[in-house]
Coordinates of C-alpha atoms in Angstrom, one line a residue:
M1 CA -26.3 24.6 -39.0
K2 CA -25.8 23.7 -35.3
R3 CA -28.4 26.4 -34.4
I4 CA -30.9 24.9 -36.8
L5 CA -30.3 21.5 -35.3
I6 CA -30.9 22.8 -31.8
V7 CA -34.1 24.6 -32.8
T8 CA -35.3 21.4 -34.4
V9 CA -34.6 19.4 -31.4
L10 CA -36.4 21.8 -29.1
S11 CA -39.4 21.7 -31.4
L12 CA -39.5 17.9 -31.1
L13 CA -39.2 18.4 -27.4
F14 CA -42.2 20.7 -27.4
V15 CA -44.2 18.1 -29.2
S16 CA -43.2 15.6 -26.6
I17 CA -44.3 17.8 -23.8
A18 CA -47.6 18.6 -25.5
S19 CA -48.3 15.0 -25.7
G20 CA -48.5 14.6 -22.0
Q21 CA -45.1 15.0 -20.3
Q22 CA -45.3 16.6 -17.0
E23 CA -43.6 19.9 -16.5
E24 CA -41.6 18.9 -13.5
E25 CA -39.9 16.2 -15.4
I26 CA -38.5 18.6 -18.0
N27 CA -34.7 18.8 -18.3
T28 CA -34.1 20.3 -21.7
C29 CA -30.4 20.1 -21.1
A30 CA -30.4 16.3 -21.1
D31 CA -33.2 15.9 -23.5
C32 CA -31.5 18.2 -26.1
H33 CA -28.1 16.6 -25.8
E34 CA -29.6 13.2 -26.0
M35 CA -31.4 13.9 -29.2
M36 CA -28.4 15.6 -30.8
G37 CA -26.6 12.3 -30.8
A38 CA -22.8 11.8 -30.6
P39 CA -20.7 13.4 -29.3
Y40 CA -23.3 15.6 -27.5
D41 CA -25.1 12.7 -25.9
S42 CA -22.0 11.3 -24.2
I43 CA -22.3 13.5 -21.2
V44 CA -26.0 12.4 -20.7
H45 CA -25.0 8.8 -20.8
A46 CA -22.2 9.5 -18.3
Q47 CA -24.6 11.1 -15.9
S48 CA -26.5 7.8 -15.5
Q49 CA -23.9 6.7 -12.9
D50 CA -22.8 10.1 -11.7
I51 CA -22.9 10.5 -7.9
H52 CA -24.2 14.0 -8.3
A53 CA -27.1 13.0 -10.5
Q54 CA -28.0 10.3 -8.0
K55 CA -28.2 13.1 -5.4
D56 CA -30.5 15.2 -7.6
V57 CA -27.8 17.7 -8.5
T58 CA -28.8 18.9 -12.0
C59 CA -26.9 20.2 -15.0
A60 CA -28.1 23.8 -14.2
D61 CA -26.6 23.5 -10.6
C62 CA -23.1 23.6 -12.3
H63 CA -23.7 25.1 -15.7
G64 CA -26.5 27.5 -14.9
G65 CA -29.3 28.1 -17.4
D66 CA -33.1 27.3 -17.3
P67 CA -33.7 23.6 -18.2
T68 CA -37.5 24.1 -18.0
T69 CA -38.0 26.4 -20.9
M70 CA -38.3 25.5 -24.6
D71 CA -37.0 28.8 -25.6
F72 CA -33.3 28.4 -26.5
E73 CA -32.5 32.1 -25.9
A74 CA -34.4 32.2 -22.6
A75 CA -32.7 29.0 -21.4
K76 CA -29.3 30.7 -21.7
A77 CA -30.3 34.2 -20.8
P78 CA -28.0 36.2 -18.5
E79 CA -30.5 36.2 -15.6
T80 CA -30.3 32.3 -15.6
R81 CA -26.6 32.6 -14.8
F82 CA -25.8 30.3 -17.6
R83 CA -22.0 29.7 -17.8
G84 CA -21.7 26.8 -20.2
K85 CA -18.5 25.0 -20.0
P86 CA -16.5 26.6 -17.1
D87 CA -12.9 27.6 -17.6
P88 CA -10.3 25.4 -15.6
A89 CA -9.6 28.4 -13.4
E90 CA -13.3 28.6 -12.4
I91 CA -13.7 24.8 -11.6
P92 CA -12.2 24.7 -8.0
D93 CA -14.5 27.5 -6.8
L94 CA -17.4 26.0 -8.7
C95 CA -17.0 22.6 -7.0
G96 CA -16.2 24.3 -3.7
S97 CA -19.5 26.2 -3.8
C98 CA -21.0 22.9 -2.6
H99 CA -18.2 20.9 -1.3
A100 CA -16.8 23.6 1.0
D101 CA -20.2 24.3 2.4
P102 CA -20.5 22.1 5.6
E103 CA -24.2 22.9 6.0
Y104 CA -25.1 21.9 2.5
M105 CA -22.9 18.8 2.5
R106 CA -24.2 17.6 5.8
Q107 CA -27.5 16.5 4.2
F108 CA -25.6 13.9 2.1
D109 CA -22.9 12.8 4.6
P110 CA -22.2 14.5 8.0
G111 CA -18.8 13.0 8.1
L112 CA -17.7 14.2 4.6
A113 CA -14.6 16.5 4.5
V114 CA -15.3 20.0 3.4
D115 CA -11.7 21.3 3.3
Q116 CA -10.8 20.1 -0.2
L117 CA -11.0 23.7 -1.7
A118 CA -8.9 25.2 1.0
K119 CA -6.3 22.5 0.7
Y120 CA -6.3 22.8 -3.1
W121 CA -5.3 26.5 -3.0
T122 CA -2.3 25.5 -0.8
S123 CA -1.2 22.8 -3.3
R124 CA 1.3 23.3 -6.1
H125 CA -1.6 22.8 -8.6
G126 CA -3.7 25.5 -6.9
E127 CA -0.8 27.9 -6.7
K128 CA 0.0 27.5 -10.4
L129 CA -3.6 27.8 -11.4
R130 CA -3.8 31.2 -9.6
E131 CA -0.7 32.2 -11.4
G132 CA -2.7 31.7 -14.6
D133 CA -1.4 28.3 -15.6
A134 CA -4.6 26.5 -17.0
K135 CA -2.6 23.3 -17.6
V136 CA -2.4 22.2 -14.0
A137 CA -4.8 19.7 -12.5
E138 CA -8.1 20.9 -11.0
C139 CA -11.0 19.0 -9.6
A140 CA -12.3 17.6 -13.0
S141 CA -8.7 16.6 -14.1
C142 CA -8.7 13.8 -11.5
H143 CA -12.4 13.1 -10.7
G144 CA -13.8 13.6 -14.1
A145 CA -16.5 16.1 -15.1
H146 CA -19.6 14.1 -16.0
G147 CA -19.9 10.6 -14.7
V148 CA -18.2 11.4 -11.4
L149 CA -18.0 8.2 -9.3
P150 CA -17.7 7.9 -5.5
V151 CA -14.0 7.7 -4.4
D152 CA -14.6 4.2 -3.0
D153 CA -15.8 2.9 -6.3
P154 CA -13.0 0.8 -7.9
R155 CA -13.9 2.3 -11.3
S156 CA -13.2 5.8 -10.0
P157 CA -10.0 7.4 -11.3
V158 CA -9.2 8.4 -7.7
Y159 CA -9.7 4.9 -6.3
P160 CA -6.3 3.8 -4.7
T161 CA -5.3 1.3 -7.3
R162 CA -6.1 3.9 -10.1
V163 CA -4.5 7.0 -8.5
P164 CA -1.0 6.3 -10.1
E165 CA -2.5 5.9 -13.5
T166 CA -4.5 9.1 -13.0
C167 CA -1.5 11.2 -11.9
N168 CA 0.5 9.7 -14.8
T169 CA -2.0 11.1 -17.3
C170 CA -0.1 14.4 -16.9
H171 CA 3.1 13.6 -15.0
G172 CA 4.0 10.8 -17.4
N173 CA 3.5 13.0 -20.5
S174 CA 7.0 14.3 -21.2
Q175 CA 5.7 16.8 -23.8
Y176 CA 3.0 18.1 -21.6
M177 CA 5.3 18.4 -18.6
A178 CA 8.3 19.8 -20.5
E179 CA 7.9 23.4 -19.2
Y180 CA 7.9 22.3 -15.6
N181 CA 11.3 20.6 -15.7
I182 CA 10.4 17.7 -13.5
P183 CA 10.9 13.9 -14.3
T184 CA 8.2 12.0 -16.1
D185 CA 9.2 8.4 -15.2
Q186 CA 7.7 8.3 -11.8
Y187 CA 5.0 5.9 -12.8
E188 CA 7.5 3.4 -14.2
E189 CA 9.7 3.6 -11.1
F190 CA 6.7 3.3 -8.8
A191 CA 5.2 0.3 -10.7
G192 CA 8.5 -1.6 -10.2
S193 CA 8.8 -0.6 -6.5
V194 CA 7.7 -2.7 -3.5
H195 CA 4.9 -0.2 -2.9
G196 CA 3.8 -0.3 -6.6
Q197 CA 3.8 -4.1 -6.7
A198 CA 1.7 -4.3 -3.6
L199 CA -0.8 -1.8 -4.9
L200 CA -1.0 -2.4 -8.6
E201 CA -0.3 -6.2 -8.8
N202 CA -1.6 -7.4 -5.5
K203 CA -4.4 -4.8 -5.3
D204 CA -3.5 -4.1 -1.7
I205 CA -5.2 -0.7 -1.2
G206 CA -3.3 -0.4 2.1
A207 CA -0.1 0.2 0.1
P208 CA 0.7 3.8 -0.6
A209 CA -0.4 5.5 -3.9
C210 CA 0.9 8.9 -5.1
N211 CA -1.5 10.9 -2.8
D212 CA -0.5 9.1 0.3
C213 CA 3.0 10.7 0.2
H214 CA 2.3 13.9 -1.8
G215 CA -1.2 14.6 -0.5
N216 CA -4.2 14.7 -2.8
H217 CA -6.1 18.0 -2.7
G218 CA -3.1 19.7 -1.0
A219 CA -0.6 17.9 -3.2
T220 CA 2.9 19.3 -2.9
P221 CA 6.4 17.9 -3.1
P222 CA 7.6 16.9 0.3
G223 CA 10.5 19.0 1.5
I224 CA 13.8 17.4 2.4
V225 CA 13.4 17.7 6.1
S226 CA 9.9 16.3 6.0
I227 CA 10.5 13.1 4.1
S228 CA 10.9 10.9 7.2
R229 CA 7.6 12.3 8.4
V230 CA 6.0 11.2 5.2
C231 CA 7.5 7.7 5.3
G232 CA 6.8 7.6 9.0
T233 CA 3.1 7.8 8.4
C234 CA 3.4 4.0 7.8
H235 CA 6.9 3.2 9.0
I236 CA 6.5 4.9 12.4
N237 CA 9.1 2.9 14.3
N238 CA 11.8 3.6 11.7
M239 CA 10.9 7.3 11.7
D240 CA 11.2 7.6 15.5
L241 CA 14.5 5.8 15.6
F242 CA 15.9 8.0 12.8
Q243 CA 14.7 11.2 14.4
E244 CA 16.5 10.2 17.6
S245 CA 19.7 9.1 15.8
K246 CA 22.9 11.0 15.3
H247 CA 22.3 10.9 11.6
E248 CA 19.2 13.1 11.7
P249 CA 20.9 16.5 12.3
I250 CA 23.8 15.5 10.0
F251 CA 21.4 14.7 7.1
D252 CA 19.6 18.0 7.7
M253 CA 22.9 19.9 7.7
M254 CA 23.9 18.3 4.5
D255 CA 20.5 18.8 2.8
L256 CA 20.2 15.0 2.4
P257 CA 16.6 13.7 2.0
E258 CA 16.3 11.4 5.0
C259 CA 14.8 7.9 4.1
E260 CA 15.2 8.6 0.4
T261 CA 19.1 8.8 0.7
C262 CA 19.3 5.1 1.4
H263 CA 16.0 3.7 0.1
G264 CA 15.2 5.9 -2.9
N265 CA 11.7 7.5 -3.5
H266 CA 9.4 6.3 -6.3
G267 CA 11.4 3.2 -7.0
V268 CA 11.7 1.9 -3.4
Q269 CA 12.7 -1.7 -3.4
H270 CA 12.3 -4.3 -0.7
P271 CA 15.1 -3.7 1.8
T272 CA 17.7 -6.4 2.1
D273 CA 20.3 -7.2 4.8
A274 CA 23.0 -6.5 2.1
M275 CA 22.1 -2.8 2.3
I276 CA 23.8 -2.6 5.7
G277 CA 27.5 -3.4 6.3
T278 CA 30.5 -3.2 4.1
G279 CA 29.6 -5.3 1.1
E280 CA 29.2 -4.2 -2.5
E281 CA 25.5 -3.6 -2.0
S282 CA 25.9 -1.6 1.2
V283 CA 24.4 1.9 1.1
C284 CA 26.5 2.8 4.1
L285 CA 29.6 3.0 1.8
N286 CA 27.9 5.8 -0.1
C287 CA 29.0 8.1 2.7
H288 CA 31.4 6.2 4.8
G289 CA 34.9 4.9 3.9
E290 CA 37.0 2.0 5.3
G291 CA 38.3 2.7 8.8
D292 CA 35.9 5.6 9.8
S293 CA 33.5 5.3 12.6
G294 CA 30.5 4.8 10.3
Y295 CA 32.2 2.0 8.5
K296 CA 32.9 0.2 11.7
M297 CA 29.4 0.8 12.9
A298 CA 28.0 -0.6 9.7
A299 CA 30.2 -3.8 10.0
A300 CA 29.1 -4.3 13.6
M301 CA 25.4 -4.0 12.9
S302 CA 25.7 -6.3 9.8
E303 CA 27.5 -8.9 12.0
S304 CA 24.6 -8.7 14.5
I305 CA 22.1 -9.5 11.8
D306 CA 24.1 -12.3 10.4
S307 CA 24.7 -13.9 13.8
L308 CA 21.0 -13.8 14.6
K309 CA 20.0 -15.2 11.1
M310 CA 22.5 -18.0 11.6
V311 CA 21.0 -19.0 14.9
Y312 CA 17.5 -18.7 13.6
D313 CA 18.4 -21.0 10.6
S314 CA 20.1 -23.5 12.9
A315 CA 17.2 -23.5 15.3
E316 CA 14.7 -24.0 12.5
V317 CA 16.7 -27.0 11.1
M318 CA 17.0 -28.6 14.6
I319 CA 13.3 -28.3 15.0
Q320 CA 12.7 -29.9 11.6
R321 CA 15.0 -32.9 12.5
A322 CA 13.2 -33.4 15.8
E323 CA 9.8 -33.2 14.1
E324 CA 10.8 -35.8 11.5
K325 CA 11.4 -38.2 14.5
D326 CA 7.8 -37.5 15.7
M327 CA 9.0 -35.7 18.7
G328 CA 6.7 -32.9 20.1
V329 CA 8.1 -29.6 18.9
S330 CA 5.1 -27.2 19.2
D331 CA 6.7 -25.3 22.1
L332 CA 9.9 -24.9 20.2
E333 CA 8.1 -23.6 17.1
Y334 CA 6.4 -21.0 19.2
S335 CA 9.7 -19.9 20.7
L336 CA 11.2 -19.7 17.2
R337 CA 8.7 -16.9 16.5
E338 CA 10.4 -14.9 19.2
V339 CA 13.7 -15.3 17.4
R340 CA 12.0 -14.2 14.2
Q341 CA 10.6 -11.2 16.0
S342 CA 14.0 -10.3 17.4
L343 CA 15.4 -10.5 13.9
I344 CA 12.7 -8.1 12.6
Q345 CA 13.4 -5.7 15.6
T346 CA 17.1 -5.8 15.0
R347 CA 16.6 -4.8 11.4
T348 CA 14.3 -2.0 12.6
M349 CA 16.8 -0.9 15.3
I350 CA 19.4 -0.3 12.5
H351 CA 17.7 3.0 12.0
S352 CA 18.9 4.1 15.4
F353 CA 22.5 3.8 14.2
D354 CA 23.4 2.7 17.7
V355 CA 25.3 -0.6 17.9
S356 CA 24.6 -1.1 21.6
R357 CA 20.8 -1.0 21.0
V358 CA 21.1 -3.3 18.0
E359 CA 23.2 -5.8 20.0
E360 CA 20.7 -5.6 22.9
I361 CA 17.9 -6.9 20.7
E362 CA 20.3 -9.3 19.0
N363 CA 21.3 -10.9 22.3
E364 CA 17.7 -11.5 23.3
G365 CA 17.1 -13.4 20.1
L366 CA 20.4 -15.3 20.3
S367 CA 19.5 -16.5 23.8
V368 CA 16.2 -17.8 22.8
G369 CA 17.6 -19.4 19.6
Q370 CA 20.3 -21.2 21.4
E371 CA 17.9 -22.5 23.9
I372 CA 15.8 -23.9 21.1
I373 CA 18.9 -25.6 19.6
R374 CA 19.7 -27.2 22.9
S375 CA 16.1 -28.4 23.5
A376 CA 15.8 -29.8 20.0
R377 CA 19.1 -31.6 20.4
E378 CA 17.7 -33.2 23.7
L379 CA 14.6 -34.3 21.9
I380 CA 16.7 -35.9 19.2
D381 CA 18.9 -37.6 21.8
E382 CA 15.8 -38.8 23.6
F383 CA 14.6 -40.4 20.3
Y384 CA 17.8 -42.3 19.9
Y385 CA 17.8 -43.3 23.6
R386 CA 14.2 -44.7 23.2
R387 CA 15.2 -46.5 20.0
K388 CA 18.3 -48.0 21.7
G389 CA 16.2 -49.1 24.7
L390 CA 13.6 -50.6 22.4
G391 CA 16.3 -52.6 20.6
I392 CA 17.7 -54.0 23.8
F393 CA 14.2 -54.9 25.0
T394 CA 13.4 -56.6 21.8
L395 CA 16.7 -58.5 21.9
V396 CA 16.0 -59.7 25.5
I397 CA 12.5 -60.8 24.6
T398 CA 13.8 -62.7 21.6
L399 CA 16.5 -64.5 23.6
V400 CA 13.8 -65.4 26.3
V401 CA 11.5 -66.9 23.6
I402 CA 14.4 -68.8 22.1
A403 CA 15.4 -70.1 25.5
L404 CA 11.8 -71.2 26.2
Y405 CA 11.6 -72.9 22.8
L406 CA 14.8 -74.9 23.5
K407 CA 13.7 -75.8 27.0
I408 CA 10.3 -77.1 25.8
R409 CA 12.0 -79.1 23.1
H410 CA 14.5 -80.5 25.6
M411 CA 11.7 -81.6 27.8
E412 CA 9.8 -83.2 24.9
Q413 CA 12.9 -85.3 24.0
Q414 CA 13.2 -86.6 27.6
K415 CA 9.7 -88.0 27.7
P416 CA 9.6 -91.9 27.7
S417 CA 8.4 -93.3 24.4
D418 CA 5.1 -95.3 24.4

């Protein structure tokens, strides 16, 4: 039945050509699928926005065949290298036949990367595909097959804000992933994380998506010893401090995943000051007990942060009081930024796990903060001094006026009557 339909369609196409269609315009692949209707025409409609179609890449370039002939058998003859729908295992090399060819790709964009295929074969997906696992992701799994959009198109499944959703298509399917024995709740954890909220809710494409930590074409789980390098791609100061700290070799020796041990992975939350110290929310107590050196260090670093926060808050209040009295506080507000910066740097310095370095930054902030408090207090004192002076001046003037009034009245009473 299907064969009869195709023959009928080709016959109609022949009539169309005979009526004047130019030979160079013939694409029997698209024309035939279009006239066959749903679902065969969906790939033709998808091609209307496909980046490949816009660059004149034809159906035959990927699927083979001869789109210029009306002969169904000839269109799919072996000499046309017709392959039809490629198997998943064939897709990487098929896409790579163009995308890994720098000379070919240069005509479209000289700056376009051409190492996607090489990276893919090093990825966990690529390794599994070569082992014969056809379920793993290949190019079309993420980019789509027909209707492929540029990666910077917000509608593309590989646009940053859509990457988690695309990865979750497989990784969130517990039945599909059952044989791989890995969690399937990564998307839910990520969506509730500080990274996920920035990316998915605030549409901040600077926030990390799955591929920013795991890689995209070369996607692979980060090893335990490389996690700080992954996080350090963005949090470079924290990474450098941790790498220099006494914790780094200990974590490696104990096979502890560096940043992840304290902050988690997919569900990373916004860090709080309560994470450091000896309180109930302290992550330090996961390893350290009361009385040991780590416990004391955590308490000292927490105290440094609390002291600096207290001075910052006090300085801010004093500036507000001075401002309410219309005193000039712009210089003090500028200095308060320095205290704020010291507080940020102190929190960052925590990753050195060196109390002396933490206190060094803390003391710089305390010094500036205390100077702000002193200056703001002087402004407030000056306000009251001015107000007191104004009151005394007003009283003196009032007394002078009263005295003048009484003098004038006395003089008028002493004038002889007419």
